[in-house]
PDB file of C-alpha atoms in Angstrom:
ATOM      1  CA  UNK A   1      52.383 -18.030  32.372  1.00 46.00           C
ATOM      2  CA  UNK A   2      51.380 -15.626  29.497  1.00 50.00           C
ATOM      3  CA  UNK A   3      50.839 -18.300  26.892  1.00 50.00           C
ATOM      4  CA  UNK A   4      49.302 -20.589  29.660  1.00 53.00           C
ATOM      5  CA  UNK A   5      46.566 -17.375  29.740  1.00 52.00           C
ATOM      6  CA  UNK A   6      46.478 -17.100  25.754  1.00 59.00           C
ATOM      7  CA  UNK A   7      45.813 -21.306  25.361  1.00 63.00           C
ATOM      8  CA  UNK A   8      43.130 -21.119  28.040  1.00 64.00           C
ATOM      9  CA  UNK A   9      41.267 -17.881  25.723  1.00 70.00           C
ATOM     10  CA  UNK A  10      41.838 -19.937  22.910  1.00 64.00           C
ATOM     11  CA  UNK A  11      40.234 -23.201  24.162  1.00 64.00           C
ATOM     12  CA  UNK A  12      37.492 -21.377  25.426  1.00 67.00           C
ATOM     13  CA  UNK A  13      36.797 -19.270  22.042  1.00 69.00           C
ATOM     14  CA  UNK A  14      36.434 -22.663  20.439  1.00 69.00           C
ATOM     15  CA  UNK A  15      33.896 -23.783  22.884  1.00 66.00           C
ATOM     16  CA  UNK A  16      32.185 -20.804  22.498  1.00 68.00           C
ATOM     17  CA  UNK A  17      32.001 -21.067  18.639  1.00 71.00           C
ATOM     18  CA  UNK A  18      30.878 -24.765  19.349  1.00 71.00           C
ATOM     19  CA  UNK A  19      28.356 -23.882  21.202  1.00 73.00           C
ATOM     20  CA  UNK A  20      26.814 -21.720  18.872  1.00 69.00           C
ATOM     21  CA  UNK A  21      26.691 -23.635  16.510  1.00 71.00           C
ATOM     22  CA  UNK A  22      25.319 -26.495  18.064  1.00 65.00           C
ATOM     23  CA  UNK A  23      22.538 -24.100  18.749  1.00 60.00           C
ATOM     24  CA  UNK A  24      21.947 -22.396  15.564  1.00 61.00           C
ATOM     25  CA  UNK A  25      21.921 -25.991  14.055  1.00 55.00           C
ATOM     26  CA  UNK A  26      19.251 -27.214  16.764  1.00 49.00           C
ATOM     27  CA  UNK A  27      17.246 -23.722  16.057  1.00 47.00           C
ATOM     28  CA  UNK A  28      17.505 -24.474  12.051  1.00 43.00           C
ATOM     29  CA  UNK A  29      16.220 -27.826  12.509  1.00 43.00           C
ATOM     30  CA  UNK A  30      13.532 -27.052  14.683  1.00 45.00           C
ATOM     31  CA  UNK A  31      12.736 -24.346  12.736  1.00 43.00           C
ATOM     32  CA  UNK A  32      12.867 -26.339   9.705  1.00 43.00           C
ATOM     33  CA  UNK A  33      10.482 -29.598  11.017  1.00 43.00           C
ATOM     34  CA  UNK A  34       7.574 -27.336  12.392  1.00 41.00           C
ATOM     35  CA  UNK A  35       7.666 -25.051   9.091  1.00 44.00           C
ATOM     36  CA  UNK A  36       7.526 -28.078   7.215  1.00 53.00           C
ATOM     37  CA  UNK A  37       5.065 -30.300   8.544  1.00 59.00           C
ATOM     38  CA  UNK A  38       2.593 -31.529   6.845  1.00 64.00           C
ATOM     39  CA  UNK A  39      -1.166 -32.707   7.021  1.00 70.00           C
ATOM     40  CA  UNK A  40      -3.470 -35.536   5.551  1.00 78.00           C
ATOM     41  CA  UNK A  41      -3.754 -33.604   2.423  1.00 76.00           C
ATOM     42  CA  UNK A  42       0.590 -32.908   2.316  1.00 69.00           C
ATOM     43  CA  UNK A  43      -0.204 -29.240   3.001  1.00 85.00           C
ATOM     44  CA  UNK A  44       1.824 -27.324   5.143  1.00 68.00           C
ATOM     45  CA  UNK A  45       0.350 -26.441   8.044  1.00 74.00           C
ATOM     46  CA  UNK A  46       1.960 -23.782   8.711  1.00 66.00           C
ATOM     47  CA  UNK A  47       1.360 -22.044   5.208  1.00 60.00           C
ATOM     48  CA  UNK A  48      -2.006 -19.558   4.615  1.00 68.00           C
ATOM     49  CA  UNK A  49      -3.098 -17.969   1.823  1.00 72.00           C
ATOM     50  CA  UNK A  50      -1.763 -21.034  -0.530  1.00 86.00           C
ATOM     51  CA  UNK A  51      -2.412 -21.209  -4.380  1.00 93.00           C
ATOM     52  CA  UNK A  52      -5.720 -22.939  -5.013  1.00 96.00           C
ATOM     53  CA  UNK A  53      -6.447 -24.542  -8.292  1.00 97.00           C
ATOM     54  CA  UNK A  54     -10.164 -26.622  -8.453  1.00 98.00           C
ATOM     55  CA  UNK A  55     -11.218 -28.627 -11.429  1.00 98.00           C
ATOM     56  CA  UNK A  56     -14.890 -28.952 -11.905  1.00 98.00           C
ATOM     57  CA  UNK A  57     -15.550 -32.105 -13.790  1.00 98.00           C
ATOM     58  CA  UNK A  58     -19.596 -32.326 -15.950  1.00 97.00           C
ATOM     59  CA  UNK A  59     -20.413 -35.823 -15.034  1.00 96.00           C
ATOM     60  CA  UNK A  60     -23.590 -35.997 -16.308  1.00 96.00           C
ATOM     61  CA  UNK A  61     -22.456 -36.823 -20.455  1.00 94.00           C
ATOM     62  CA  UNK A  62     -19.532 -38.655 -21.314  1.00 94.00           C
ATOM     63  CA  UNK A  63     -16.365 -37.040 -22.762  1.00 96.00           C
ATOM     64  CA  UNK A  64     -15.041 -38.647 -26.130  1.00 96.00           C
ATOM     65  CA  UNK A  65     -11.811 -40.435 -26.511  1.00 96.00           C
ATOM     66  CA  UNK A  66     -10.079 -37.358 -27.603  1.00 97.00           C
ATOM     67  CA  UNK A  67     -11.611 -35.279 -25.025  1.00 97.00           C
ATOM     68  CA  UNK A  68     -10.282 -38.140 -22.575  1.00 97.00           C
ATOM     69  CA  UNK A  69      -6.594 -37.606 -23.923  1.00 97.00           C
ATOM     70  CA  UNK A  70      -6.738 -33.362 -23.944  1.00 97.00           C
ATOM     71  CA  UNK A  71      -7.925 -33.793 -20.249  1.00 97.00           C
ATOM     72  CA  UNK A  72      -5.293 -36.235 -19.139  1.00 96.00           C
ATOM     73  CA  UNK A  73      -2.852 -34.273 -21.618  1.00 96.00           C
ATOM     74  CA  UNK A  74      -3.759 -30.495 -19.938  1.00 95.00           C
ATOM     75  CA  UNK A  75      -3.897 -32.209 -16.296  1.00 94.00           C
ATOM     76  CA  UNK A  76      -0.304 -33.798 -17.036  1.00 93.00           C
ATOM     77  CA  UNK A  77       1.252 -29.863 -18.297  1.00 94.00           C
ATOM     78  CA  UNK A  78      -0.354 -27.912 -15.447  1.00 93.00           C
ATOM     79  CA  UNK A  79       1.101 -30.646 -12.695  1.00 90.00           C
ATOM     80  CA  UNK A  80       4.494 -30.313 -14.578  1.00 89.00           C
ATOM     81  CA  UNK A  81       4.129 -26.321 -13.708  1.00 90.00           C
ATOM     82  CA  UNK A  82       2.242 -25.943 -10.655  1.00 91.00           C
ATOM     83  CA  UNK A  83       4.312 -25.002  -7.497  1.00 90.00           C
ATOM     84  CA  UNK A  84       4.885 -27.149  -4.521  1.00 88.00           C
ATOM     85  CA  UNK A  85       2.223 -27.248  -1.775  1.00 90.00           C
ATOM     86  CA  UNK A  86      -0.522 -25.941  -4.692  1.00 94.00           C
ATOM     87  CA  UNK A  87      -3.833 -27.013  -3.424  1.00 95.00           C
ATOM     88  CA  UNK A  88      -5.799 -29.729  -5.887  1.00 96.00           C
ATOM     89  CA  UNK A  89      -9.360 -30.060  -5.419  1.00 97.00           C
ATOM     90  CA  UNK A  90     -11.736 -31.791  -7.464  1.00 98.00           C
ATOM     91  CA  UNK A  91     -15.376 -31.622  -7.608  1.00 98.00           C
ATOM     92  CA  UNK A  92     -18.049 -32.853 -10.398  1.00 98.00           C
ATOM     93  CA  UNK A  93     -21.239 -31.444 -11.646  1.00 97.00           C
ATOM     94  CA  UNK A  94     -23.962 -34.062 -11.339  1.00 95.00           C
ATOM     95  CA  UNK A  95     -27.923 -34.246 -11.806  1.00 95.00           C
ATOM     96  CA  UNK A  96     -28.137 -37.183  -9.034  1.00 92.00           C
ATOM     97  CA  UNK A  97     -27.752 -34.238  -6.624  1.00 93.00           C
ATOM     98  CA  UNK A  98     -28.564 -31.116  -8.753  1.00 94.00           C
ATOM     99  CA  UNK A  99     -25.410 -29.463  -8.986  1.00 97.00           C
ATOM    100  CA  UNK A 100     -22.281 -29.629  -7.386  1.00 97.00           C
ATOM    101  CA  UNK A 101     -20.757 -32.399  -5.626  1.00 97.00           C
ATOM    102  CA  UNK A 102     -18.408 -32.540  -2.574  1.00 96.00           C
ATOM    103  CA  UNK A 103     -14.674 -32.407  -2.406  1.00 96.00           C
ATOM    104  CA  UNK A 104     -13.801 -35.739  -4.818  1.00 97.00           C
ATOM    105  CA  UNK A 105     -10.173 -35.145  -4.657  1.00 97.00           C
ATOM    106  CA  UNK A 106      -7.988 -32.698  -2.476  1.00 96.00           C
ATOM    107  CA  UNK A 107      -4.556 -32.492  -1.587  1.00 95.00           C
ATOM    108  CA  UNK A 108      -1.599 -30.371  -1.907  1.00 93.00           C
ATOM    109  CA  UNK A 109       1.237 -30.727  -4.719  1.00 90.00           C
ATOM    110  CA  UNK A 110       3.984 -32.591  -3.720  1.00 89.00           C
ATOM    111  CA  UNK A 111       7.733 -31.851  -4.723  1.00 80.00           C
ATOM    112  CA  UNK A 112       8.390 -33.283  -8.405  1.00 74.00           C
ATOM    113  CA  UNK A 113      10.527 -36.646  -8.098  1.00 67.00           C
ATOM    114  CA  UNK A 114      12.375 -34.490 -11.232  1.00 68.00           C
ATOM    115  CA  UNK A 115      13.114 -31.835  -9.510  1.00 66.00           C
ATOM    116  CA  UNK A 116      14.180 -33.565  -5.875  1.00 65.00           C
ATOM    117  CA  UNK A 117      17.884 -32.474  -5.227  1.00 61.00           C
ATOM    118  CA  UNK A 118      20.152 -35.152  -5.735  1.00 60.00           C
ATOM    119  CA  UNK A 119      22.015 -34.029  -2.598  1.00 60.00           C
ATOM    120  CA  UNK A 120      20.054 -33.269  -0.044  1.00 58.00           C
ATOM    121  CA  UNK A 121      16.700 -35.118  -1.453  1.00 60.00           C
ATOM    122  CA  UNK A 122      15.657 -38.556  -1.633  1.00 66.00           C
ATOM    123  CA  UNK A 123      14.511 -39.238  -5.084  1.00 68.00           C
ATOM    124  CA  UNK A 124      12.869 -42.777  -4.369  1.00 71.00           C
ATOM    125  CA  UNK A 125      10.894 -41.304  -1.233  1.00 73.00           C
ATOM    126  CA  UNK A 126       9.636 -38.275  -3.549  1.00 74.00           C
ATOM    127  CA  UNK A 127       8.345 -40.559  -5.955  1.00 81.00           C
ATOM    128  CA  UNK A 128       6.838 -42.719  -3.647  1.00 82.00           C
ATOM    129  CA  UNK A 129       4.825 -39.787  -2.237  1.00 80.00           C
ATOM    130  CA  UNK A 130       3.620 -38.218  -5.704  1.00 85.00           C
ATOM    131  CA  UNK A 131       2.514 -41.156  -7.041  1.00 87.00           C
ATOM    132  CA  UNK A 132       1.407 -43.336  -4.191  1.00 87.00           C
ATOM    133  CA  UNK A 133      -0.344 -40.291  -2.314  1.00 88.00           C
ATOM    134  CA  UNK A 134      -1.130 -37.878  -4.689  1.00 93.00           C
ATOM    135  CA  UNK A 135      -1.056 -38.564  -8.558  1.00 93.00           C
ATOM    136  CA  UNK A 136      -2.272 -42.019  -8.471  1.00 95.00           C
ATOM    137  CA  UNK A 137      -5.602 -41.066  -6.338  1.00 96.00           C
ATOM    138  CA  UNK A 138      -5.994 -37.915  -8.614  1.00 96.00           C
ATOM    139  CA  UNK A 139      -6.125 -40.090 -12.052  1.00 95.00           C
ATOM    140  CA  UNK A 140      -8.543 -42.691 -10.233  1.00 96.00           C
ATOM    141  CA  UNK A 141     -10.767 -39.632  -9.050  1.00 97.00           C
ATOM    142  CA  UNK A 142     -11.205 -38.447 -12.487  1.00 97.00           C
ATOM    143  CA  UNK A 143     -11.340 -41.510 -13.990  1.00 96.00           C
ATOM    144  CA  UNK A 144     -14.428 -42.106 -11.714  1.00 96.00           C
ATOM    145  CA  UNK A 145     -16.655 -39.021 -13.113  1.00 97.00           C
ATOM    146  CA  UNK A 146     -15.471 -38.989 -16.538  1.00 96.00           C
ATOM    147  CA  UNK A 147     -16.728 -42.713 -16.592  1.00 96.00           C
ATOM    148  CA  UNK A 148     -20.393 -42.396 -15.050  1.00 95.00           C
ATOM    149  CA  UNK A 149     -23.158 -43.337 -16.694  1.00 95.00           C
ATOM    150  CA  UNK A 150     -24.938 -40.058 -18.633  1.00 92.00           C
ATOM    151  CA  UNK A 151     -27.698 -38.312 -16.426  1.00 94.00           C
ATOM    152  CA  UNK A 152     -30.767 -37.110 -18.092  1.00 91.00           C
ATOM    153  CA  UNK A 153     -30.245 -33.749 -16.814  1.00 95.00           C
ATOM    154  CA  UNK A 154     -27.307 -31.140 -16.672  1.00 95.00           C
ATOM    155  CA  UNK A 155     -27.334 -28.535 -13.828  1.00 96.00           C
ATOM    156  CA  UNK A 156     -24.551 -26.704 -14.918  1.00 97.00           C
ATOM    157  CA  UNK A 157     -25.282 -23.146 -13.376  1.00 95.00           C
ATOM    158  CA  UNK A 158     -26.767 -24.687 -10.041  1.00 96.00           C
ATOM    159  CA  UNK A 159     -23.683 -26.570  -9.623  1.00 97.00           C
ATOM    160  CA  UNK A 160     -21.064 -23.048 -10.399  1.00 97.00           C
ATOM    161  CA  UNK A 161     -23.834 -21.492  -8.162  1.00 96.00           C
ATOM    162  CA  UNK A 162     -23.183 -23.937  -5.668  1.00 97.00           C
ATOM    163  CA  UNK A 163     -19.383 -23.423  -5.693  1.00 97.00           C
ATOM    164  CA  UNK A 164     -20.038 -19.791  -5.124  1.00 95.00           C
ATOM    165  CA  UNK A 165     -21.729 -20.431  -2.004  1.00 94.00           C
ATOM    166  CA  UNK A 166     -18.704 -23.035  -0.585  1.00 93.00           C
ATOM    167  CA  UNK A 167     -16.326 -21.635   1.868  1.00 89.00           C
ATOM    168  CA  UNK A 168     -13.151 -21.649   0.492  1.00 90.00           C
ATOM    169  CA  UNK A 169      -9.602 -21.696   2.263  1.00 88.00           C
ATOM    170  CA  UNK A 170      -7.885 -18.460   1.973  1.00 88.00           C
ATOM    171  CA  UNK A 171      -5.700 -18.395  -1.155  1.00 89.00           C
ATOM    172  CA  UNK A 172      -2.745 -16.180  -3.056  1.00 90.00           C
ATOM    173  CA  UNK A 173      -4.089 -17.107  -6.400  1.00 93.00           C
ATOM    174  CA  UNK A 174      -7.243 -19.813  -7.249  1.00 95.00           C
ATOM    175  CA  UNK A 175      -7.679 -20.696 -10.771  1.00 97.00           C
ATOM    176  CA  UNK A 176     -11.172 -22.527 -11.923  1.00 98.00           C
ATOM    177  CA  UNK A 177     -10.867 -25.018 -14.509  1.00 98.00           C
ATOM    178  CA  UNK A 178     -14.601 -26.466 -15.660  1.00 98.00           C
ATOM    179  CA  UNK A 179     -14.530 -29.528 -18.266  1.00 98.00           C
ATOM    180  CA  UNK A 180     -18.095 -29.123 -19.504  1.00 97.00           C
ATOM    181  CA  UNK A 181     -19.988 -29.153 -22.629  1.00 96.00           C
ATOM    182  CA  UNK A 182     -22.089 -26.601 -20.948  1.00 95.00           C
ATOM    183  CA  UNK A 183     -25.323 -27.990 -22.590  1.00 94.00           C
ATOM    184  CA  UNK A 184     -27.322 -27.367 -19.724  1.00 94.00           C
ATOM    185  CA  UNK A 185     -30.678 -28.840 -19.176  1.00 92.00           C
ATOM    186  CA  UNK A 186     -32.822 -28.233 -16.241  1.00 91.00           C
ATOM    187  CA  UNK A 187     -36.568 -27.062 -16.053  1.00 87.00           C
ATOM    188  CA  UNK A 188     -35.092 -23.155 -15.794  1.00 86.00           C
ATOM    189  CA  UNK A 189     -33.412 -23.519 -19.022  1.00 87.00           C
ATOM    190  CA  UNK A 190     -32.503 -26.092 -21.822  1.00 88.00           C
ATOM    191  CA  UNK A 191     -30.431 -25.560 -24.663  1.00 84.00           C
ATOM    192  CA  UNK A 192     -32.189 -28.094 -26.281  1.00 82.00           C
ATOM    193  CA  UNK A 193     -34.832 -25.370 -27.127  1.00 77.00           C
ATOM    194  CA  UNK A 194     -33.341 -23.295 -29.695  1.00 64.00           C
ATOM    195  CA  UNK A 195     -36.044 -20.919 -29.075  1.00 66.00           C
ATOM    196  CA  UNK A 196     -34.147 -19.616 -25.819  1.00 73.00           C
ATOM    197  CA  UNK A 197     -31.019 -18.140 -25.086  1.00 79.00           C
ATOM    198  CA  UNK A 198     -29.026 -18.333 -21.887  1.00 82.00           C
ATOM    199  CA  UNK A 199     -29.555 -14.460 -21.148  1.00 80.00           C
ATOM    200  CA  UNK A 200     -31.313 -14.337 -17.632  1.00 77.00           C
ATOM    201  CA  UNK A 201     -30.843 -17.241 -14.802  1.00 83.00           C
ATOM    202  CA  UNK A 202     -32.658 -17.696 -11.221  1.00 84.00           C
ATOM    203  CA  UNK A 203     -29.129 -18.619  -9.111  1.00 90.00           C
ATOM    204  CA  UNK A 204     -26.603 -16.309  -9.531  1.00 91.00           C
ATOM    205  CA  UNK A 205     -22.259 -17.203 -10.052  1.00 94.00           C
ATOM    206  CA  UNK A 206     -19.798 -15.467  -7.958  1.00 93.00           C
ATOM    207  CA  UNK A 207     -16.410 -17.341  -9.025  1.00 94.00           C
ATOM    208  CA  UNK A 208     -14.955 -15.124  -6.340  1.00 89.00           C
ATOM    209  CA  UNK A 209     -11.972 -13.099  -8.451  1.00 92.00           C
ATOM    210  CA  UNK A 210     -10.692 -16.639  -9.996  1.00 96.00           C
ATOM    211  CA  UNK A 211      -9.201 -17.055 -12.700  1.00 97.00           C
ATOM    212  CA  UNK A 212     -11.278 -19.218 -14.611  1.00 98.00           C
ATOM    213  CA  UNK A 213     -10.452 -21.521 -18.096  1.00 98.00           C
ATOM    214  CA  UNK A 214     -13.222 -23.756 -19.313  1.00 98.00           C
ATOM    215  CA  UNK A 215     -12.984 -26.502 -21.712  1.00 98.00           C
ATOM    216  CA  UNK A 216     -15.924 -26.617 -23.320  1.00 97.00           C
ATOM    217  CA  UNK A 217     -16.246 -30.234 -24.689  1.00 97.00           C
ATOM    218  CA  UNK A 218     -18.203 -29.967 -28.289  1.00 96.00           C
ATOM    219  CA  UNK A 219     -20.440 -32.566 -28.893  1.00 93.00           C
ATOM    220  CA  UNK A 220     -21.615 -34.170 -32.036  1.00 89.00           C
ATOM    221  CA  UNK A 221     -24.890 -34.319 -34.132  1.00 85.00           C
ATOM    222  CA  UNK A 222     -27.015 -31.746 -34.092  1.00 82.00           C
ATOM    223  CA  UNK A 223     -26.371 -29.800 -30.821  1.00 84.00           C
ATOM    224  CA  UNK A 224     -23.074 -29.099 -31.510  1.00 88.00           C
ATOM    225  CA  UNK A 225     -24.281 -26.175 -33.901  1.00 86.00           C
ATOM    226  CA  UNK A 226     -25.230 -24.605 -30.388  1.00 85.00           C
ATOM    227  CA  UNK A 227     -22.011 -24.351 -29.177  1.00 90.00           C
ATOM    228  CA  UNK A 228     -21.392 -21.757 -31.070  1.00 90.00           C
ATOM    229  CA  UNK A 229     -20.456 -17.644 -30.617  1.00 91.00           C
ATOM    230  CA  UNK A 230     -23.564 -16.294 -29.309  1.00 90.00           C
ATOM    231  CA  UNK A 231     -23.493 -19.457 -26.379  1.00 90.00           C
ATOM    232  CA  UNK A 232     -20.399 -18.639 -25.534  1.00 93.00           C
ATOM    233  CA  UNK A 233     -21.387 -14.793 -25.072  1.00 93.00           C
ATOM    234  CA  UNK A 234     -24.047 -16.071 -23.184  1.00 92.00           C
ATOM    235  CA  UNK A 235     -21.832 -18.527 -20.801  1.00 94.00           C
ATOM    236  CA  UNK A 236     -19.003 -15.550 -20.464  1.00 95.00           C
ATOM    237  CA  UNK A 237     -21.967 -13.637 -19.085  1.00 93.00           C
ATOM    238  CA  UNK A 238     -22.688 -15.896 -16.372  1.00 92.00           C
ATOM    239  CA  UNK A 239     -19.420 -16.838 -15.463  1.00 93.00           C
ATOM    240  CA  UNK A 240     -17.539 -13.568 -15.855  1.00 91.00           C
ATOM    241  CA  UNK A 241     -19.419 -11.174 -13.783  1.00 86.00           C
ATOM    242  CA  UNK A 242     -17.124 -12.111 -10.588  1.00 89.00           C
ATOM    243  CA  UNK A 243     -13.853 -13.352 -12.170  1.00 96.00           C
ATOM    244  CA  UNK A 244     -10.001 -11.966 -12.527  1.00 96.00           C
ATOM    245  CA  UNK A 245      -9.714 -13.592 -16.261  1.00 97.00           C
ATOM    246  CA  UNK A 246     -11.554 -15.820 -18.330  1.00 97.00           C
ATOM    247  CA  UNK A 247     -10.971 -17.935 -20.850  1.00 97.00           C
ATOM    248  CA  UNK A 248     -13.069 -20.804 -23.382  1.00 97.00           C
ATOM    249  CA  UNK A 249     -11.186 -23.008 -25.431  1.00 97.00           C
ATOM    250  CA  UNK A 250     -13.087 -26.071 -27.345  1.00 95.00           C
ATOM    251  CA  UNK A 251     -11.874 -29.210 -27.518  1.00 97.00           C
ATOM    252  CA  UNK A 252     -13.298 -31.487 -30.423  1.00 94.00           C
ATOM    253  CA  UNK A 253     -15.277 -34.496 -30.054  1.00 92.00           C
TER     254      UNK A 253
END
């Protein structure tokens, strides 16, 4: 009778642990699928305050074949780096509207087909979905402004102007990155007159604690003896009043 008693506890301790985890599995999943879901742009939806990185693209001169390679080169190593569900948006600077265009490109990263667990990953399906959804559509959107025709004008400080006065999603970090030769020419101000500095502007940049790294594309001929210290002085005024770091590096014609 007594080991009739201890088979019946024992049976029903297994059920018990069965149970359990039956419903620490279903909690896990279910947990799991509504943290994870995703929206048009592969963002989480559940995630706030996400890293932010925009690229502002200067449509209105062409870059050079070199500059062409450093861009695709420095676009390549920061996708390599940036963390899953990293928000990519893309804008360009254009005299067609006088400054800044809207969103060109945005989604978030997706996971690295490299770095997809062999286990409990699918490598083809991760591939699939950085290249078909996100990488692909990101080299045609930059292929599209970097290959416009040149604009007689350059509104360079309307358009960072204009990006000051976006509203932005709520981020943990947002890093600016502006491929521009920074030549600008409007009626306000044109570097072309080498009688004027860049000292004093009408529209004022708030780059809203970013941390900012511009590329400034040197030209040749005989403006390219503009870009020189005393511009870039000038520019780090402008863009630096509002910023966490900043940072110019030229990249030759």
């Amino acid at each position: 009778m007594s080991l009739g008693l201890k088979e019946d506890t024992w049976w029903f301790i297994l059920g018990g642990v069965a149970i359990s985890l039956i419903i620490l599995t279903v909690t896990y999943v279910s947990y799991q699928t509504i943290t994870s879901k995703k929206d048009d742009r592969l963002c989480l939806v559940s995630g706030e305050n996400m890293s932010v990185v925009d690229i502002l693209f200067d449509a209105t001169d062409q870059p050079s074949k070199n500059q062409v390679r450093v861009i695709n080169d420095k676009l390549d190593d920061m996708l390599n780096v940036l963390d899953q569900g990293t928000l990519i948006r893309v804008f360009s600077i254009s005299a067609h509207i006088g400054g800044l265009s809207s969103i060109e490109f945005e989604m978030c990263m997706p996971t690295l087909p490299s770095k997809t667990s062999d286990f409990t990953g699918n490598k083809l399906f991760a591939k699939r979905n950085y290249e078909d959804k996100f990488k692909i559509p990101l080299e045609s959107a930059i292929t599209s402004i970097l290959t416009r025709p040149e604009q007689e004008t350059s509104p360079i400080i309307e358009a960072l102007h204009d990006y000051s006065q976006k509203n932005h999603p709520k981020a943990s970090t947002r890093q600016v990155i502006i491929f521009s030769d920074l030549l600008q020419n409007t009626s306000d101000y044109s570097v072309y007159s080498e009688s004027k500095r860049l000292i004093t502007y009408p529209y004022d940049v708030d780059l809203n604690n970013a941390q900012v790294l511009v590329y400034v594309l040197e030209r040749k001929g005989g403006v390219r003896k503009r870009q020189n210290r005393s511009f870039i002085n000038d520019w780090s005024k402008v863009i630096g009043k509002h910023v966490d770091s900043l940072q110019f590096k030229k990249v030759r014609s």
